[in-house]
């Protein structure tokens, strides 16, 4: 066994315990990973499909490329420095990295006068705009694990994004306060063709499912909120859901000792989805007049929570922030990656994707520098590609969990010749 107190030989076979998995925002930290003599990794305890895919990869390349041709690291860094140095308004996007990598992003952005945006910026902004507009009352995964008695899941099945959520936070056999978790209730509101099997209790109690098209959730949540506020609702159904069923749900929420309303902004992919989230926040606010309730915005994929936390404590703003005028300037709509590219507002782009080889840069005609996962499945060759060590596999790191309240360490599990993202960005910054 390998322990933190021991000097670890990262080239020898062994089993690493208490491994944190950054494949999704849950950051499950109870994995055991076996390292073989050839450096291959295998999850042998508490696997999920996303975790297995994340850890069990073999680097296809460790060599940078310039215009598709193999290069050494120093030449690739020099070329990247040349491109950024000549750009009037560069864009640093993707930002799939851990906290140390994001710190290096911020330093480079300030030095180069760049704008920053995350690959999940569109969905993350749905939450951030509501929080900035009216505030919200949200909870942590630990609180859910120990206290929830009624879980209302809005617009998703959760497990499509966070595989082990119910295993670790709803049907966990033990809590700090001795709660019988098998008696918890689960209600799914909105969405179709969802995997609701994880909402079945250990006692075999089926969850309540109230389906509708996700795009109609603002209407449904608006009616549920109106019922809780004591407003008269004349309609008998909304989006195919009986108002009487929403009234029963309102009664269950009011009777619960600690209800939690969970959603993932990525699933709410329709115009003005923030209105649905605004209604969730209003529902939680009303419930707290007589009982206890909290929201649970589930996110954290590709390091997005860590990215906006890091940007916020350094610049005062989350991503979609720019140093183009030599000071932090926040504009959540104009500084979106797609809009900047479509309007020709930027003249160079650095795309960063360290965790997921499937998250690729958008198509553009401006100079492209891609820095990230060694197995990025690039559809077209960028001007420069620099593979870097994957946090949690080939380099240590720190990552924020989905609930934004806990930061967990990522371990280095094997030896590598790959540079870290921080090394690469710091070298580019030093050359500007």
mmCIF file of N, CA and C in Angstrom, residues 209-253:
data_model
loop_
_atom_site.group_PDB
_atom_site.id
_atom_site.type_symbol
_atom_site.label_atom_id
_atom_site.label_comp_id
_atom_site.label_asym_id
_atom_site.label_seq_id
_atom_site.Cartn_x
_atom_site.Cartn_y
_atom_site.Cartn_z
ATOM 1 N N UNK A 209 -42.650 10.469 -10.017
ATOM 2 C CA UNK A 209 -42.124 11.014 -11.265
ATOM 3 C C UNK A 209 -43.201 11.877 -11.909
ATOM 4 N N UNK A 210 -42.893 13.152 -12.092
ATOM 5 C CA UNK A 210 -43.801 14.101 -12.744
ATOM 6 C C UNK A 210 -43.104 14.621 -13.995
ATOM 7 N N UNK A 211 -43.283 13.941 -15.135
ATOM 8 C CA UNK A 211 -42.519 14.296 -16.334
ATOM 9 C C UNK A 211 -43.133 15.443 -17.121
ATOM 10 N N UNK A 212 -42.257 16.203 -17.766
ATOM 11 C CA UNK A 212 -42.663 17.203 -18.746
ATOM 12 C C UNK A 212 -41.440 17.542 -19.573
ATOM 13 N N UNK A 213 -41.633 18.247 -20.677
ATOM 14 C CA UNK A 213 -40.487 18.696 -21.443
ATOM 15 C C UNK A 213 -39.682 19.669 -20.602
ATOM 16 N N UNK A 214 -38.356 19.538 -20.653
ATOM 17 C CA UNK A 214 -37.495 20.364 -19.812
ATOM 18 C C UNK A 214 -37.727 21.849 -20.071
ATOM 19 N N UNK A 215 -37.964 22.217 -21.328
ATOM 20 C CA UNK A 215 -38.157 23.629 -21.667
ATOM 21 C C UNK A 215 -39.402 24.225 -21.033
ATOM 22 N N UNK A 216 -40.314 23.376 -20.519
ATOM 23 C CA UNK A 216 -41.529 23.873 -19.875
ATOM 24 C C UNK A 216 -41.391 23.991 -18.358
ATOM 25 N N UNK A 217 -40.206 23.711 -17.850
ATOM 26 C CA UNK A 217 -40.002 23.764 -16.411
ATOM 27 C C UNK A 217 -40.241 25.153 -15.801
ATOM 28 N N UNK A 218 -39.892 26.256 -16.482
ATOM 29 C CA UNK A 218 -40.208 27.550 -15.862
ATOM 30 C C UNK A 218 -41.690 27.701 -15.523
ATOM 31 N N UNK A 219 -42.566 27.197 -16.414
ATOM 32 C CA UNK A 219 -44.009 27.272 -16.143
ATOM 33 C C UNK A 219 -44.391 26.383 -14.961
ATOM 34 N N UNK A 220 -43.878 25.144 -14.975
ATOM 35 C CA UNK A 220 -44.237 24.187 -13.923
ATOM 36 C C UNK A 220 -43.741 24.683 -12.565
ATOM 37 N N UNK A 221 -42.497 25.123 -12.515
ATOM 38 C CA UNK A 221 -41.945 25.611 -11.255
ATOM 39 C C UNK A 221 -42.643 26.887 -10.805
ATOM 40 N N UNK A 222 -43.066 27.700 -11.785
ATOM 41 C CA UNK A 222 -43.812 28.904 -11.437
ATOM 42 C C UNK A 222 -45.127 28.588 -10.752
ATOM 43 N N UNK A 223 -45.824 27.551 -11.243
ATOM 44 C CA UNK A 223 -47.086 27.142 -10.621
ATOM 45 C C UNK A 223 -46.835 26.548 -9.241
ATOM 46 N N UNK A 224 -45.795 25.705 -9.105
ATOM 47 C CA UNK A 224 -45.468 25.131 -7.795
ATOM 48 C C UNK A 224 -45.146 26.239 -6.796
ATOM 49 N N UNK A 225 -44.413 27.221 -7.246
ATOM 50 C CA UNK A 225 -44.075 28.354 -6.372
ATOM 51 C C UNK A 225 -45.324 29.133 -5.989
ATOM 52 N N UNK A 226 -46.227 29.333 -6.942
ATOM 53 C CA UNK A 226 -47.469 30.060 -6.660
ATOM 54 C C UNK A 226 -48.309 29.333 -5.611
ATOM 55 N N UNK A 227 -48.362 28.006 -5.736
ATOM 56 C CA UNK A 227 -49.121 27.212 -4.755
ATOM 57 C C UNK A 227 -48.532 27.399 -3.363
ATOM 58 N N UNK A 228 -47.201 27.340 -3.265
ATOM 59 C CA UNK A 228 -46.542 27.512 -1.966
ATOM 60 C C UNK A 228 -46.774 28.911 -1.402
ATOM 61 N N UNK A 229 -46.920 29.891 -2.282
ATOM 62 C CA UNK A 229 -47.170 31.268 -1.852
ATOM 63 C C UNK A 229 -48.641 31.518 -1.516
ATOM 64 N N UNK A 230 -49.478 30.492 -1.737
ATOM 65 C CA UNK A 230 -50.893 30.629 -1.419
ATOM 66 C C UNK A 230 -51.699 31.321 -2.496
ATOM 67 N N UNK A 231 -51.161 31.403 -3.705
ATOM 68 C CA UNK A 231 -51.883 32.042 -4.805
ATOM 69 C C UNK A 231 -52.936 31.097 -5.376
ATOM 70 N N UNK A 232 -53.981 31.663 -5.910
ATOM 71 C CA UNK A 232 -55.034 30.865 -6.530
ATOM 72 C C UNK A 232 -54.606 30.486 -7.945
ATOM 73 N N UNK A 233 -54.621 29.197 -8.251
ATOM 74 C CA UNK A 233 -54.257 28.692 -9.572
ATOM 75 C C UNK A 233 -55.524 28.175 -10.243
ATOM 76 N N UNK A 234 -55.927 28.805 -11.346
ATOM 77 C CA UNK A 234 -57.159 28.431 -12.024
ATOM 78 C C UNK A 234 -56.971 27.202 -12.916
ATOM 79 N N UNK A 235 -55.819 27.089 -13.565
ATOM 80 C CA UNK A 235 -55.563 25.969 -14.479
ATOM 81 C C UNK A 235 -55.607 24.643 -13.730
ATOM 82 N N UNK A 236 -55.973 23.587 -14.450
ATOM 83 C CA UNK A 236 -55.990 22.248 -13.853
ATOM 84 C C UNK A 236 -54.750 21.431 -14.205
ATOM 85 N N UNK A 237 -54.054 21.872 -15.246
ATOM 86 C CA UNK A 237 -52.789 21.204 -15.583
ATOM 87 C C UNK A 237 -51.841 22.202 -16.228
ATOM 88 N N UNK A 238 -50.546 21.897 -16.123
ATOM 89 C CA UNK A 238 -49.516 22.718 -16.732
ATOM 90 C C UNK A 238 -48.450 21.797 -17.300
ATOM 91 N N UNK A 239 -48.174 21.942 -18.595
ATOM 92 C CA UNK A 239 -47.163 21.132 -19.293
ATOM 93 C C UNK A 239 -47.442 19.638 -19.147
ATOM 94 N N UNK A 240 -48.731 19.279 -19.041
ATOM 95 C CA UNK A 240 -49.098 17.875 -18.920
ATOM 96 C C UNK A 240 -49.093 17.346 -17.504
ATOM 97 N N UNK A 241 -48.740 18.157 -16.530
ATOM 98 C CA UNK A 241 -48.736 17.751 -15.116
ATOM 99 C C UNK A 241 -49.981 18.329 -14.448
ATOM 100 N N UNK A 242 -50.705 17.507 -13.729
ATOM 101 C CA UNK A 242 -51.898 17.967 -13.033
ATOM 102 C C UNK A 242 -51.511 18.933 -11.909
ATOM 103 N N UNK A 243 -52.236 20.028 -11.838
ATOM 104 C CA UNK A 243 -51.977 20.993 -10.771
ATOM 105 C C UNK A 243 -52.221 20.355 -9.403
ATOM 106 N N UNK A 244 -53.155 19.413 -9.349
ATOM 107 C CA UNK A 244 -53.409 18.706 -8.077
ATOM 108 C C UNK A 244 -52.177 17.932 -7.626
ATOM 109 N N UNK A 245 -51.405 17.389 -8.592
ATOM 110 C CA UNK A 245 -50.170 16.681 -8.236
ATOM 111 C C UNK A 245 -49.107 17.656 -7.738
ATOM 112 N N UNK A 246 -49.070 18.847 -8.318
ATOM 113 C CA UNK A 246 -48.138 19.868 -7.835
ATOM 114 C C UNK A 246 -48.545 20.337 -6.442
ATOM 115 N N UNK A 247 -49.854 20.386 -6.176
ATOM 116 C CA UNK A 247 -50.328 20.762 -4.839
ATOM 117 C C UNK A 247 -49.909 19.720 -3.801
ATOM 118 N N UNK A 248 -49.983 18.439 -4.188
ATOM 119 C CA UNK A 248 -49.535 17.371 -3.274
ATOM 120 C C UNK A 248 -48.036 17.467 -3.020
ATOM 121 N N UNK A 249 -47.277 17.802 -4.080
ATOM 122 C CA UNK A 249 -45.832 17.973 -3.920
ATOM 123 C C UNK A 249 -45.547 19.142 -2.979
ATOM 124 N N UNK A 250 -46.294 20.223 -3.120
ATOM 125 C CA UNK A 250 -46.111 21.377 -2.234
ATOM 126 C C UNK A 250 -46.348 20.979 -0.772
ATOM 127 N N UNK A 251 -47.369 20.161 -0.539
ATOM 128 C CA UNK A 251 -47.663 19.704 0.822
ATOM 129 C C UNK A 251 -46.519 18.851 1.367
ATOM 130 N N UNK A 252 -45.956 17.994 0.524
ATOM 131 C CA UNK A 252 -44.841 17.143 0.962
ATOM 132 C C UNK A 252 -43.605 17.976 1.276
ATOM 133 N N UNK A 253 -43.366 18.996 0.473
ATOM 134 C CA UNK A 253 -42.224 19.867 0.724
ATOM 135 C C UNK A 253 -42.403 20.639 2.033
#
